[in-house]
């Protein structure tokens, strides 16, 4: 049985290997682009949700901020609470149904759907990452005159990025697998190739074995790359202990010159008095 499976897999790869690789390429492109756009959406939503709003602020500012937070909350709950396969159907078929115009190509719809779905998850991750940063960092930045946006850009977001890096990698791995639902609107990803090949030659399990190994390779590679990036962001963990502070004189090590010792203006030092 094992030799037969290997024979069938080899035969499928010899005949459809380029087709499988084309599906892998489409899956990687969609996952990378959509994850990057989703992170941008998540960071924007996270920043907007953390803009300070005090009771003493003017009414217009408080109203606009509350409206923005409400819209973000609705967006997050809708796209986190519904399956991505239905979101793609609603956008790809719903826009022409209601407005009479096509939303765009299959690639465009796939990128939009996966991006906004990723952004909904990243919005809460970014918000939590911003809140996890020590409030003293924000207070210190404001004390030196930095605005809220400057504080976010130069102080808070770099730390937030490191804190949520595992979640970014997790969302990317999820996207690698979940882009398979885009076949419902005709997107030719890795999983769509499996359905096409297995339907043509009726070799379902050998084709599924190729898919399993392919997806596992993609996700394991992403995990290893993520761990490498995390270590680079952490920096070196080798520290040299400083035994003596060069800026502070240790008590008893400084000797004052004797009374009457001449001072050399050129060398800025006291000259030694010969006895």
mmCIF file of C-alpha atoms in Angstrom:
data_model
loop_
_atom_site.group_PDB
_atom_site.id
_atom_site.type_symbol
_atom_site.label_atom_id
_atom_site.label_comp_id
_atom_site.label_asym_id
_atom_site.label_seq_id
_atom_site.Cartn_x
_atom_site.Cartn_y
_atom_site.Cartn_z
ATOM 1 C CA UNK A 1 0.000 0.000 0.000
ATOM 2 C CA UNK A 2 2.818 2.433 0.866
ATOM 3 C CA UNK A 3 4.679 1.785 -2.375
ATOM 4 C CA UNK A 4 1.480 2.284 -4.363
ATOM 5 C CA UNK A 5 0.890 5.622 -2.646
ATOM 6 C CA UNK A 6 4.422 6.777 -3.431
ATOM 7 C CA UNK A 7 3.976 5.650 -7.044
ATOM 8 C CA UNK A 8 0.703 7.575 -7.382
ATOM 9 C CA UNK A 9 2.198 10.703 -5.792
ATOM 10 C CA UNK A 10 5.206 10.552 -8.109
ATOM 11 C CA UNK A 11 2.927 10.129 -11.129
ATOM 12 C CA UNK A 12 0.762 13.090 -10.097
ATOM 13 C CA UNK A 13 3.783 15.293 -9.470
ATOM 14 C CA UNK A 14 5.389 14.342 -12.771
ATOM 15 C CA UNK A 15 2.240 15.302 -14.658
ATOM 16 C CA UNK A 16 0.879 18.213 -12.585
ATOM 17 C CA UNK A 17 3.915 19.430 -10.637
ATOM 18 C CA UNK A 18 3.972 22.817 -12.371
ATOM 19 C CA UNK A 19 0.259 23.246 -11.654
ATOM 20 C CA UNK A 20 0.781 22.504 -7.963
ATOM 21 C CA UNK A 21 3.677 24.992 -7.829
ATOM 22 C CA UNK A 22 1.486 27.611 -9.508
ATOM 23 C CA UNK A 23 -1.080 27.101 -6.759
ATOM 24 C CA UNK A 24 1.638 27.469 -4.115
ATOM 25 C CA UNK A 25 2.773 30.730 -5.722
ATOM 26 C CA UNK A 26 -0.761 32.146 -5.699
ATOM 27 C CA UNK A 27 -1.288 31.090 -2.089
ATOM 28 C CA UNK A 28 1.963 32.716 -0.957
ATOM 29 C CA UNK A 29 1.313 35.960 -2.858
ATOM 30 C CA UNK A 30 -2.215 36.281 -1.509
ATOM 31 C CA UNK A 31 -1.154 35.448 2.054
ATOM 32 C CA UNK A 32 1.790 37.866 2.120
ATOM 33 C CA UNK A 33 -0.072 40.792 0.512
ATOM 34 C CA UNK A 34 -3.230 40.305 2.580
ATOM 35 C CA UNK A 35 -1.308 39.895 5.855
ATOM 36 C CA UNK A 36 0.678 43.086 5.206
ATOM 37 C CA UNK A 37 -2.472 45.076 4.361
ATOM 38 C CA UNK A 38 -4.311 43.526 7.302
ATOM 39 C CA UNK A 39 -1.523 44.619 9.658
ATOM 40 C CA UNK A 40 -1.775 48.190 8.344
ATOM 41 C CA UNK A 41 -5.529 48.136 8.926
ATOM 42 C CA UNK A 42 -5.040 46.680 12.392
ATOM 43 C CA UNK A 43 -2.430 49.274 13.374
ATOM 44 C CA UNK A 44 -4.637 52.115 12.132
ATOM 45 C CA UNK A 45 -7.639 50.800 14.065
ATOM 46 C CA UNK A 46 -5.522 50.205 17.160
ATOM 47 C CA UNK A 47 -4.143 53.749 17.119
ATOM 48 C CA UNK A 48 -7.573 55.291 16.558
ATOM 49 C CA UNK A 49 -8.996 53.329 19.486
ATOM 50 C CA UNK A 50 -6.294 54.574 21.856
ATOM 51 C CA UNK A 51 -6.495 58.305 21.113
ATOM 52 C CA UNK A 52 -7.006 59.959 24.528
ATOM 53 C CA UNK A 53 -10.413 61.498 25.084
ATOM 54 C CA UNK A 54 -10.932 63.423 28.324
ATOM 55 C CA UNK A 55 -14.297 64.701 29.607
ATOM 56 C CA UNK A 56 -12.935 68.229 29.325
ATOM 57 C CA UNK A 57 -12.357 67.966 25.567
ATOM 58 C CA UNK A 58 -14.689 69.790 23.198
ATOM 59 C CA UNK A 59 -17.910 68.074 22.176
ATOM 60 C CA UNK A 60 -16.947 67.598 18.514
ATOM 61 C CA UNK A 61 -13.747 65.721 19.361
ATOM 62 C CA UNK A 62 -15.513 63.439 21.834
ATOM 63 C CA UNK A 63 -18.338 62.768 19.357
ATOM 64 C CA UNK A 64 -15.991 61.955 16.452
ATOM 65 C CA UNK A 65 -13.807 59.664 18.572
ATOM 66 C CA UNK A 66 -16.809 57.779 19.957
ATOM 67 C CA UNK A 67 -18.240 57.401 16.436
ATOM 68 C CA UNK A 68 -14.907 56.086 15.127
ATOM 69 C CA UNK A 69 -14.648 53.604 17.988
ATOM 70 C CA UNK A 70 -18.195 52.439 17.380
ATOM 71 C CA UNK A 71 -17.532 51.879 13.682
ATOM 72 C CA UNK A 72 -14.315 50.004 14.451
ATOM 73 C CA UNK A 73 -16.156 47.847 16.983
ATOM 74 C CA UNK A 74 -18.863 46.997 14.436
ATOM 75 C CA UNK A 75 -16.221 46.207 11.797
ATOM 76 C CA UNK A 76 -14.258 43.956 14.157
ATOM 77 C CA UNK A 77 -17.302 42.057 15.413
ATOM 78 C CA UNK A 78 -18.782 41.521 11.933
ATOM 79 C CA UNK A 79 -15.610 40.240 10.298
ATOM 80 C CA UNK A 80 -14.495 38.182 13.284
ATOM 81 C CA UNK A 81 -17.956 36.721 13.760
ATOM 82 C CA UNK A 82 -18.619 35.521 10.204
ATOM 83 C CA UNK A 83 -16.797 32.909 8.089
ATOM 84 C CA UNK A 84 -14.381 34.259 5.495
ATOM 85 C CA UNK A 85 -15.960 32.055 2.835
ATOM 86 C CA UNK A 86 -19.279 33.891 3.286
ATOM 87 C CA UNK A 87 -17.526 37.259 3.304
ATOM 88 C CA UNK A 88 -16.011 36.474 -0.086
ATOM 89 C CA UNK A 89 -19.415 35.432 -1.441
ATOM 90 C CA UNK A 90 -21.096 38.591 -0.136
ATOM 91 C CA UNK A 91 -18.469 40.875 -1.669
ATOM 92 C CA UNK A 92 -17.943 39.034 -4.969
ATOM 93 C CA UNK A 93 -21.634 38.392 -5.659
ATOM 94 C CA UNK A 94 -23.300 40.963 -3.402
ATOM 95 C CA UNK A 95 -21.752 44.107 -4.897
ATOM 96 C CA UNK A 96 -22.981 43.320 -8.446
ATOM 97 C CA UNK A 97 -26.346 42.248 -6.999
ATOM 98 C CA UNK A 98 -26.971 45.546 -5.170
ATOM 99 C CA UNK A 99 -25.056 48.048 -7.315
ATOM 100 C CA UNK A 100 -25.051 46.410 -10.734
ATOM 101 C CA UNK A 101 -21.260 46.661 -11.158
ATOM 102 C CA UNK A 102 -18.516 44.113 -10.629
ATOM 103 C CA UNK A 103 -16.339 44.723 -7.567
ATOM 104 C CA UNK A 104 -13.194 43.726 -9.441
ATOM 105 C CA UNK A 105 -11.153 40.729 -10.510
ATOM 106 C CA UNK A 106 -10.956 37.549 -8.483
ATOM 107 C CA UNK A 107 -7.493 38.589 -7.284
ATOM 108 C CA UNK A 108 -8.805 41.964 -6.125
ATOM 109 C CA UNK A 109 -11.731 40.459 -4.239
ATOM 110 C CA UNK A 110 -9.522 37.802 -2.640
ATOM 111 C CA UNK A 111 -6.988 40.384 -1.430
ATOM 112 C CA UNK A 112 -9.737 42.664 -0.081
ATOM 113 C CA UNK A 113 -11.538 39.862 1.762
ATOM 114 C CA UNK A 114 -8.448 38.321 3.363
ATOM 115 C CA UNK A 115 -7.019 41.770 4.228
ATOM 116 C CA UNK A 116 -10.086 43.106 6.011
ATOM 117 C CA UNK A 117 -10.570 39.779 7.770
ATOM 118 C CA UNK A 118 -6.975 39.869 8.992
ATOM 119 C CA UNK A 119 -7.342 43.537 9.943
ATOM 120 C CA UNK A 120 -10.297 42.723 12.189
ATOM 121 C CA UNK A 121 -8.176 40.288 14.209
ATOM 122 C CA UNK A 122 -5.105 42.522 14.174
ATOM 123 C CA UNK A 123 -7.099 45.539 15.430
ATOM 124 C CA UNK A 124 -7.652 43.901 18.810
ATOM 125 C CA UNK A 125 -4.108 42.545 18.926
ATOM 126 C CA UNK A 126 -2.656 46.003 18.272
ATOM 127 C CA UNK A 127 -4.957 47.608 20.834
ATOM 128 C CA UNK A 128 -3.858 45.083 23.438
ATOM 129 C CA UNK A 129 -0.208 45.544 22.441
ATOM 130 C CA UNK A 130 -0.442 49.325 22.838
ATOM 131 C CA UNK A 131 -2.102 48.983 26.224
ATOM 132 C CA UNK A 132 0.608 46.545 27.351
ATOM 133 C CA UNK A 133 3.317 49.197 26.996
ATOM 134 C CA UNK A 134 4.183 50.888 30.303
ATOM 135 C CA UNK A 135 2.128 54.128 30.649
ATOM 136 C CA UNK A 136 5.286 55.821 31.868
ATOM 137 C CA UNK A 137 6.597 55.674 28.306
ATOM 138 C CA UNK A 138 3.694 57.810 27.101
ATOM 139 C CA UNK A 139 4.019 60.215 30.013
ATOM 140 C CA UNK A 140 7.737 60.621 29.374
ATOM 141 C CA UNK A 141 7.169 61.298 25.668
ATOM 142 C CA UNK A 142 4.530 63.911 26.410
ATOM 143 C CA UNK A 143 6.790 65.494 29.030
ATOM 144 C CA UNK A 144 9.352 66.326 26.338
ATOM 145 C CA UNK A 145 6.670 67.835 24.092
ATOM 146 C CA UNK A 146 5.814 64.957 21.733
ATOM 147 C CA UNK A 147 2.308 64.824 20.276
ATOM 148 C CA UNK A 148 0.105 61.731 20.443
ATOM 149 C CA UNK A 149 1.040 60.703 16.893
ATOM 150 C CA UNK A 150 4.749 61.251 17.528
ATOM 151 C CA UNK A 151 4.530 59.238 20.721
ATOM 152 C CA UNK A 152 2.814 56.411 18.888
ATOM 153 C CA UNK A 153 5.225 56.458 15.932
ATOM 154 C CA UNK A 154 8.534 56.716 17.775
ATOM 155 C CA UNK A 155 7.884 55.283 21.240
ATOM 156 C CA UNK A 156 4.833 53.041 21.517
ATOM 157 C CA UNK A 157 4.499 51.315 18.119
ATOM 158 C CA UNK A 158 8.081 49.944 17.964
ATOM 159 C CA UNK A 159 7.495 48.216 21.315
ATOM 160 C CA UNK A 160 4.007 47.152 20.272
ATOM 161 C CA UNK A 161 5.373 45.610 17.079
ATOM 162 C CA UNK A 162 7.739 43.407 19.053
ATOM 163 C CA UNK A 163 5.008 42.426 21.506
ATOM 164 C CA UNK A 164 2.552 41.342 18.806
ATOM 165 C CA UNK A 165 5.078 39.794 16.398
ATOM 166 C CA UNK A 166 3.950 36.255 17.340
ATOM 167 C CA UNK A 167 0.337 37.219 16.573
ATOM 168 C CA UNK A 168 1.358 38.640 13.186
ATOM 169 C CA UNK A 169 3.085 35.384 12.349
ATOM 170 C CA UNK A 170 0.102 33.428 13.590
ATOM 171 C CA UNK A 171 -2.244 35.410 11.344
ATOM 172 C CA UNK A 172 0.031 34.830 8.367
ATOM 173 C CA UNK A 173 0.032 31.065 8.963
ATOM 174 C CA UNK A 174 -3.755 31.134 9.302
ATOM 175 C CA UNK A 175 -4.002 33.031 6.014
ATOM 176 C CA UNK A 176 -1.812 30.461 4.242
ATOM 177 C CA UNK A 177 -4.383 27.821 5.160
ATOM 178 C CA UNK A 178 -7.581 29.868 5.017
ATOM 179 C CA UNK A 179 -6.977 31.251 1.534
ATOM 180 C CA UNK A 180 -8.205 27.837 0.455
ATOM 181 C CA UNK A 181 -11.779 29.086 0.919
ATOM 182 C CA UNK A 182 -11.255 31.528 -1.968
ATOM 183 C CA UNK A 183 -11.823 28.675 -4.392
ATOM 184 C CA UNK A 184 -15.546 29.366 -3.870
ATOM 185 C CA UNK A 185 -15.184 32.441 -6.115
ATOM 186 C CA UNK A 186 -12.767 30.783 -8.526
ATOM 187 C CA UNK A 187 -9.383 31.745 -7.066
ATOM 188 C CA UNK A 188 -6.695 29.264 -8.176
ATOM 189 C CA UNK A 189 -4.811 28.669 -4.954
ATOM 190 C CA UNK A 190 -3.026 25.525 -3.770
ATOM 191 C CA UNK A 191 -6.221 23.881 -2.552
ATOM 192 C CA UNK A 192 -8.101 24.708 -5.773
ATOM 193 C CA UNK A 193 -5.360 22.883 -7.711
ATOM 194 C CA UNK A 194 -5.959 19.810 -5.546
ATOM 195 C CA UNK A 195 -9.661 19.836 -6.356
ATOM 196 C CA UNK A 196 -8.960 20.247 -10.046
ATOM 197 C CA UNK A 197 -6.323 17.504 -10.236
ATOM 198 C CA UNK A 198 -8.163 14.996 -8.067
ATOM 199 C CA UNK A 199 -11.343 15.581 -10.065
ATOM 200 C CA UNK A 200 -9.492 14.991 -13.334
ATOM 201 C CA UNK A 201 -7.647 11.764 -12.445
ATOM 202 C CA UNK A 202 -9.735 10.553 -9.455
ATOM 203 C CA UNK A 203 -6.647 10.271 -7.236
ATOM 204 C CA UNK A 204 -8.046 12.037 -4.186
ATOM 205 C CA UNK A 205 -5.802 10.699 -1.437
ATOM 206 C CA UNK A 206 -2.450 10.968 -3.300
ATOM 207 C CA UNK A 207 -3.316 14.551 -4.256
ATOM 208 C CA UNK A 208 -4.369 15.278 -0.661
ATOM 209 C CA UNK A 209 -1.021 13.892 0.534
ATOM 210 C CA UNK A 210 0.798 16.337 -1.751
ATOM 211 C CA UNK A 211 -1.356 19.154 -0.375
ATOM 212 C CA UNK A 212 -0.698 18.135 3.213
ATOM 213 C CA UNK A 213 3.078 18.084 2.745
ATOM 214 C CA UNK A 214 2.943 21.368 0.818
ATOM 215 C CA UNK A 215 0.922 23.242 3.440
ATOM 216 C CA UNK A 216 3.060 21.830 6.251
ATOM 217 C CA UNK A 217 6.213 22.979 4.476
ATOM 218 C CA UNK A 218 4.813 26.482 3.997
ATOM 219 C CA UNK A 219 3.721 26.860 7.620
ATOM 220 C CA UNK A 220 6.896 25.393 9.134
ATOM 221 C CA UNK A 221 9.030 27.687 6.968
ATOM 222 C CA UNK A 222 6.980 30.671 8.134
ATOM 223 C CA UNK A 223 7.387 29.626 11.789
ATOM 224 C CA UNK A 224 11.166 29.326 11.466
ATOM 225 C CA UNK A 225 11.400 32.689 9.704
ATOM 226 C CA UNK A 226 9.258 34.293 12.406
ATOM 227 C CA UNK A 227 11.485 32.971 15.188
ATOM 228 C CA UNK A 228 14.531 34.342 13.366
ATOM 229 C CA UNK A 229 12.909 37.783 13.077
ATOM 230 C CA UNK A 230 11.952 37.739 16.771
ATOM 231 C CA UNK A 231 15.545 36.988 17.771
ATOM 232 C CA UNK A 232 16.789 39.807 15.563
ATOM 233 C CA UNK A 233 14.339 42.214 17.170
ATOM 234 C CA UNK A 234 15.377 41.079 20.652
ATOM 235 C CA UNK A 235 19.015 41.899 19.934
ATOM 236 C CA UNK A 236 22.010 40.326 21.611
ATOM 237 C CA UNK A 237 21.507 38.632 24.978
ATOM 238 C CA UNK A 238 25.184 38.902 25.934
ATOM 239 C CA UNK A 239 25.815 41.764 28.321
ATOM 240 C CA UNK A 240 29.047 42.839 30.010
ATOM 241 C CA UNK A 241 28.673 43.892 33.595
ATOM 242 C CA UNK A 242 30.169 47.286 34.401
ATOM 243 C CA UNK A 243 32.233 46.997 37.557
ATOM 244 C CA UNK A 244 32.870 50.696 37.933
ATOM 245 C CA UNK A 245 30.850 53.688 36.881
ATOM 246 C CA UNK A 246 33.154 56.039 35.002
ATOM 247 C CA UNK A 247 30.884 58.996 35.632
ATOM 248 C CA UNK A 248 30.798 58.744 39.410
ATOM 249 C CA UNK A 249 33.893 58.852 41.589
ATOM 250 C CA UNK A 250 34.008 56.157 44.226
ATOM 251 C CA UNK A 251 34.263 57.566 47.749
ATOM 252 C CA UNK A 252 37.831 57.823 48.931
ATOM 253 C CA UNK A 253 39.550 57.501 45.515
ATOM 254 C CA UNK A 254 39.835 61.199 44.810
ATOM 255 C CA UNK A 255 42.713 63.072 46.452
ATOM 256 C CA UNK A 256 42.699 66.828 46.753
ATOM 257 C CA UNK A 257 45.902 68.739 45.965
ATOM 258 C CA UNK A 258 47.856 70.107 48.860
ATOM 259 C CA UNK A 259 47.355 73.704 49.790
ATOM 260 C CA UNK A 260 49.502 76.019 47.701
ATOM 261 C CA UNK A 261 50.004 73.584 44.795
ATOM 262 C CA UNK A 262 50.360 75.662 41.586
ATOM 263 C CA UNK A 263 47.752 75.132 38.824
ATOM 264 C CA UNK A 264 48.906 74.869 35.207
ATOM 265 C CA UNK A 265 46.467 76.773 32.979
ATOM 266 C CA UNK A 266 47.682 75.042 29.788
ATOM 267 C CA UNK A 267 47.249 71.441 30.962
ATOM 268 C CA UNK A 268 44.415 72.276 33.353
ATOM 269 C CA UNK A 269 46.158 70.181 36.017
ATOM 270 C CA UNK A 270 47.918 70.817 39.294
ATOM 271 C CA UNK A 271 51.694 70.588 39.007
ATOM 272 C CA UNK A 272 53.517 68.330 41.357
ATOM 273 C CA UNK A 273 55.462 70.176 43.993
ATOM 274 C CA UNK A 274 59.031 68.844 44.329
ATOM 275 C CA UNK A 275 60.233 68.580 47.861
#
